[in-house]
CSV table of C-alpha atoms in Angstrom, one decimal:
chain,number,residue,atom,x,y,z
A,53,UNK,CA,0.3,-0.1,-0.5
A,54,UNK,CA,2.8,1.8,0.2
A,55,UNK,CA,2.3,5.5,2.2
A,56,UNK,CA,-1.7,6.3,0.6
A,57,UNK,CA,-1.3,9.2,3.6
A,58,UNK,CA,1.7,10.9,5.2
A,59,UNK,CA,2.0,11.9,7.5
A,60,UNK,CA,2.6,16.1,6.8
A,61,UNK,CA,-1.0,15.9,5.2
A,62,UNK,CA,-2.5,16.5,8.8
A,63,UNK,CA,-0.6,18.9,10.1
A,64,UNK,CA,-1.9,22.6,9.0
A,65,UNK,CA,-5.7,21.0,9.0
A,66,UNK,CA,-4.6,19.3,12.4
A,67,UNK,CA,-3.7,22.0,14.7
A,68,UNK,CA,-6.8,24.0,13.7
A,69,UNK,CA,-9.3,21.5,15.4
A,70,UNK,CA,-11.5,21.0,17.9
A,71,UNK,CA,-10.6,18.8,21.3
A,72,UNK,CA,-13.5,16.2,19.9
A,73,UNK,CA,-13.7,13.0,18.8
A,74,UNK,CA,-13.2,13.3,14.8
A,75,UNK,CA,-10.5,15.4,16.1
A,76,UNK,CA,-8.3,13.0,18.4
A,77,UNK,CA,-9.8,10.1,15.3
A,78,UNK,CA,-7.9,11.9,12.6
A,79,UNK,CA,-5.0,12.7,15.2
A,80,UNK,CA,-4.9,8.9,15.8
A,81,UNK,CA,-4.2,8.9,12.1
A,82,UNK,CA,-1.7,10.8,11.9
A,83,UNK,CA,0.3,8.7,14.5
A,84,UNK,CA,-0.2,5.6,12.8
A,85,UNK,CA,0.9,6.7,9.7
A,86,UNK,CA,4.1,8.2,11.1
A,87,UNK,CA,5.1,5.5,13.0
A,88,UNK,CA,4.5,3.2,10.3
A,89,UNK,CA,6.9,5.6,7.9
A,90,UNK,CA,9.8,5.8,10.6
A,91,UNK,CA,9.6,1.8,11.3
A,92,UNK,CA,9.6,0.7,7.7
A,93,UNK,CA,12.7,3.8,7.1
A,94,UNK,CA,14.5,1.6,9.6
A,95,UNK,CA,14.2,-1.6,8.0
A,96,UNK,CA,15.4,0.3,5.1
A,97,UNK,CA,17.9,1.2,5.9
A,98,UNK,CA,19.0,-2.4,8.1
A,99,UNK,CA,18.2,-4.5,4.5
A,100,UNK,CA,17.3,-7.5,4.5
A,101,UNK,CA,19.0,-11.2,7.0
A,102,UNK,CA,20.0,-13.5,5.8
A,103,UNK,CA,19.8,-16.6,6.3
A,104,UNK,CA,22.8,-17.4,8.1
A,105,UNK,CA,21.8,-14.3,10.3
A,106,UNK,CA,18.2,-16.1,11.3
A,107,UNK,CA,19.8,-19.0,11.7
A,108,UNK,CA,21.7,-18.9,14.1
A,109,UNK,CA,19.1,-16.9,16.5
A,110,UNK,CA,17.2,-18.5,19.1
A,111,UNK,CA,14.0,-17.9,21.4
A,112,UNK,CA,11.4,-15.8,20.6
A,113,UNK,CA,11.1,-12.5,20.0
A,114,UNK,CA,8.4,-10.1,20.0
A,115,UNK,CA,7.5,-7.9,17.1
A,116,UNK,CA,4.9,-4.6,16.7
A,117,UNK,CA,4.5,-1.9,14.4
A,118,UNK,CA,1.7,-0.4,12.0
A,119,UNK,CA,0.0,-2.6,9.1
A,120,UNK,CA,-2.3,-1.8,6.5
A,121,UNK,CA,-4.3,-3.1,4.0
A,122,UNK,CA,-7.4,-3.5,2.7
A,123,UNK,CA,-7.8,-1.7,-1.7
A,124,UNK,CA,-9.7,-0.5,-5.0
A,125,UNK,CA,-13.0,-0.8,-4.0
A,126,UNK,CA,-14.2,-0.3,-6.7
A,127,UNK,CA,-12.2,2.1,-10.0
A,128,UNK,CA,-12.4,4.7,-8.1
A,129,UNK,CA,-13.2,4.5,-4.6
A,130,UNK,CA,-11.2,2.4,-2.1
A,131,UNK,CA,-10.9,1.6,1.5
A,132,UNK,CA,-7.2,2.5,3.2
A,133,UNK,CA,-7.2,-0.2,7.1
A,134,UNK,CA,-5.1,1.0,9.4
A,135,UNK,CA,-3.3,-0.5,12.5
A,136,UNK,CA,-0.9,-1.5,14.8
A,137,UNK,CA,0.1,-5.4,14.8
A,138,UNK,CA,2.2,-7.6,16.7
A,139,UNK,CA,3.4,-10.7,16.5
A,140,UNK,CA,5.2,-13.6,17.9
A,141,UNK,CA,8.7,-14.8,16.1
A,142,UNK,CA,9.8,-18.4,17.6
A,143,UNK,CA,13.3,-19.4,16.0
A,144,UNK,CA,12.9,-22.8,17.7
A,145,UNK,CA,9.6,-23.9,16.1
A,146,UNK,CA,10.4,-21.6,13.3
A,147,UNK,CA,6.5,-20.7,14.1
A,148,UNK,CA,5.4,-17.3,13.9
A,149,UNK,CA,1.5,-15.6,15.4
A,150,UNK,CA,0.0,-12.6,16.1
A,151,UNK,CA,-3.0,-10.2,16.4
A,152,UNK,CA,-4.0,-7.1,13.8
A,153,UNK,CA,-6.9,-5.5,16.5
A,154,UNK,CA,-8.2,-1.1,17.5
A,155,UNK,CA,-8.8,-1.1,13.3
A,156,UNK,CA,-9.4,2.5,12.1
A,157,UNK,CA,-10.6,2.1,8.2
A,158,UNK,CA,-11.1,4.6,6.2
A,159,UNK,CA,-13.1,5.1,2.1
A,160,UNK,CA,-11.5,7.4,0.1
A,161,UNK,CA,-11.9,8.8,-3.6
A,162,UNK,CA,-8.4,8.4,-5.5
A,163,UNK,CA,-9.0,12.2,-5.8
A,164,UNK,CA,-9.4,12.7,-1.6
A,165,UNK,CA,-5.7,9.6,-1.4
A,166,UNK,CA,-4.2,12.1,-4.7
A,167,UNK,CA,-5.1,15.1,-1.9
A,168,UNK,CA,-3.7,13.7,1.2
A,169,UNK,CA,-0.5,12.6,-0.2
A,170,UNK,CA,-0.2,16.1,-1.8
A,171,UNK,CA,-0.5,18.0,1.3
A,172,UNK,CA,-3.6,19.0,0.3
A,173,UNK,CA,-6.4,16.9,1.6
A,174,UNK,CA,-9.8,19.2,2.7
A,175,UNK,CA,-10.8,19.2,6.3
A,176,UNK,CA,-13.8,17.3,6.0
A,177,UNK,CA,-12.1,13.8,4.4
A,178,UNK,CA,-10.0,14.1,7.7
A,179,UNK,CA,-13.3,14.3,9.3
A,180,UNK,CA,-15.1,11.3,7.9
A,181,UNK,CA,-11.2,9.1,7.5
A,182,UNK,CA,-10.6,6.3,10.7
A,183,UNK,CA,-14.3,5.6,11.4
A,184,UNK,CA,-12.8,3.3,14.2
A,185,UNK,CA,-13.6,-1.0,13.6
A,186,UNK,CA,-14.7,-3.6,15.2
A,187,UNK,CA,-12.8,-6.9,15.4
A,188,UNK,CA,-9.9,-9.3,15.2
A,189,UNK,CA,-7.0,-10.4,12.7
A,190,UNK,CA,-5.4,-13.0,13.4
A,191,UNK,CA,-1.7,-14.6,11.8
A,192,UNK,CA,-0.3,-17.4,12.3
A,193,UNK,CA,3.0,-18.6,9.7
A,194,UNK,CA,6.1,-20.4,9.5
A,195,UNK,CA,9.7,-19.4,9.1
A,196,UNK,CA,11.5,-20.5,5.8
A,197,UNK,CA,15.5,-19.5,6.1
A,198,UNK,CA,14.9,-15.6,6.1
A,199,UNK,CA,11.3,-14.7,5.6
A,200,UNK,CA,7.5,-15.2,7.0
A,201,UNK,CA,4.9,-16.0,5.1
A,202,UNK,CA,1.4,-15.6,7.3
A,203,UNK,CA,-2.1,-16.5,6.8
A,204,UNK,CA,-4.6,-14.0,7.9
A,205,UNK,CA,-7.9,-14.6,8.8
A,206,UNK,CA,-10.6,-12.4,10.8
A,207,UNK,CA,-13.0,-9.9,9.4
A,208,UNK,CA,-13.5,-6.1,11.1
A,209,UNK,CA,-17.3,-4.5,11.2
A,210,UNK,CA,-17.9,-0.3,11.1
A,211,UNK,CA,-20.3,1.9,9.8
A,212,UNK,CA,-22.0,-0.8,8.8
A,213,UNK,CA,-20.0,-2.6,6.6
A,214,UNK,CA,-17.9,-6.3,7.3
A,215,UNK,CA,-14.3,-6.1,5.8
A,216,UNK,CA,-13.3,-10.1,6.1
A,217,UNK,CA,-9.7,-10.5,5.9
A,218,UNK,CA,-7.6,-14.5,4.5
A,219,UNK,CA,-5.1,-15.7,2.6
A,220,UNK,CA,-1.4,-15.1,3.0
A,221,UNK,CA,1.0,-12.1,3.3
A,222,UNK,CA,4.8,-12.7,3.4
A,223,UNK,CA,8.1,-10.8,3.8
A,224,UNK,CA,11.5,-10.8,5.3
A,225,UNK,CA,13.4,-9.9,8.4
A,226,UNK,CA,14.9,-7.4,8.5
A,227,UNK,CA,18.9,-7.2,9.8
A,228,UNK,CA,21.6,-8.9,10.3
A,229,UNK,CA,20.2,-9.5,14.5
A,230,UNK,CA,16.6,-10.0,12.7
A,231,UNK,CA,15.9,-6.6,14.7
A,232,UNK,CA,11.9,-6.4,12.0
A,233,UNK,CA,10.2,-7.5,9.8
A,234,UNK,CA,8.4,-6.5,6.8
A,235,UNK,CA,5.6,-7.6,4.7
A,236,UNK,CA,3.6,-7.5,2.5
A,237,UNK,CA,0.8,-9.3,0.3
A,238,UNK,CA,1.3,-12.3,-1.6
A,239,UNK,CA,-1.2,-13.4,-5.1
A,240,UNK,CA,-3.6,-15.0,-2.3
A,241,UNK,CA,-4.1,-12.1,-0.2
A,242,UNK,CA,-7.8,-10.4,-0.5
A,243,UNK,CA,-10.4,-8.7,1.4
A,244,UNK,CA,-13.8,-9.2,0.5
A,245,UNK,CA,-16.3,-6.1,1.5
A,246,UNK,CA,-19.7,-7.3,2.6
A,247,UNK,CA,-19.1,-10.5,0.4
A,248,UNK,CA,-17.7,-8.8,-2.5
A,249,UNK,CA,-14.0,-9.8,-3.2
A,250,UNK,CA,-12.5,-5.5,-3.7
A,251,UNK,CA,-10.7,-5.7,-7.5
A,252,UNK,CA,-7.5,-5.1,-5.8
A,253,UNK,CA,-6.3,-6.5,-2.7
A,254,UNK,CA,-3.1,-5.2,-0.4
A,255,UNK,CA,-1.1,-5.5,3.0
A,256,UNK,CA,1.8,-3.7,4.8
A,257,UNK,CA,3.7,-4.5,8.0
A,258,UNK,CA,6.6,-2.4,9.5
A,259,UNK,CA,7.2,-3.4,12.4
A,260,UNK,CA,10.6,-4.1,15.2
A,261,UNK,CA,11.6,-5.8,17.4
A,262,UNK,CA,10.9,-5.0,21.2
């Protein structure tokens, strides 16, 4: 999904909002975007772990960070689901398991996403972005070499809509001591909205070891 909502796009707008629920949600989206960008930059600088580096590790490690997933509802409308994420890696059993909770859902047009990227978002766009969602997405998978593959399953509900997630996400450990994990969707990953598959489903997560 990349940086669909850049943190800098919110700074000038949020500063003028009153302390209300909508403003708090906008600030939460800003914080999540900022944290995602920060971890992504760190993981990019670390580079991919080697198979030998991961093989030398033992015990368990807990990774936390931010995820963004969703995709195209139709040719001009998109859904972006942002959330904190945790993942536990067991280097002895070569397994991973985790959860995505506390999700926020934004439905945005292509033009609105372009405005966010350019730092020209309208206040109305910010205020209606970030509906709180209820539900949990579970992840279970395996470590293979320096790579992680995890199956996803779960639903999130918000504003009368139900989004269901299934299929695999995959990625690599980052750094010489596996200090981070970067994950993306695979071809099997799918998001549905009220039972209908999105035209294109996207997943990205940036995590760091605690």
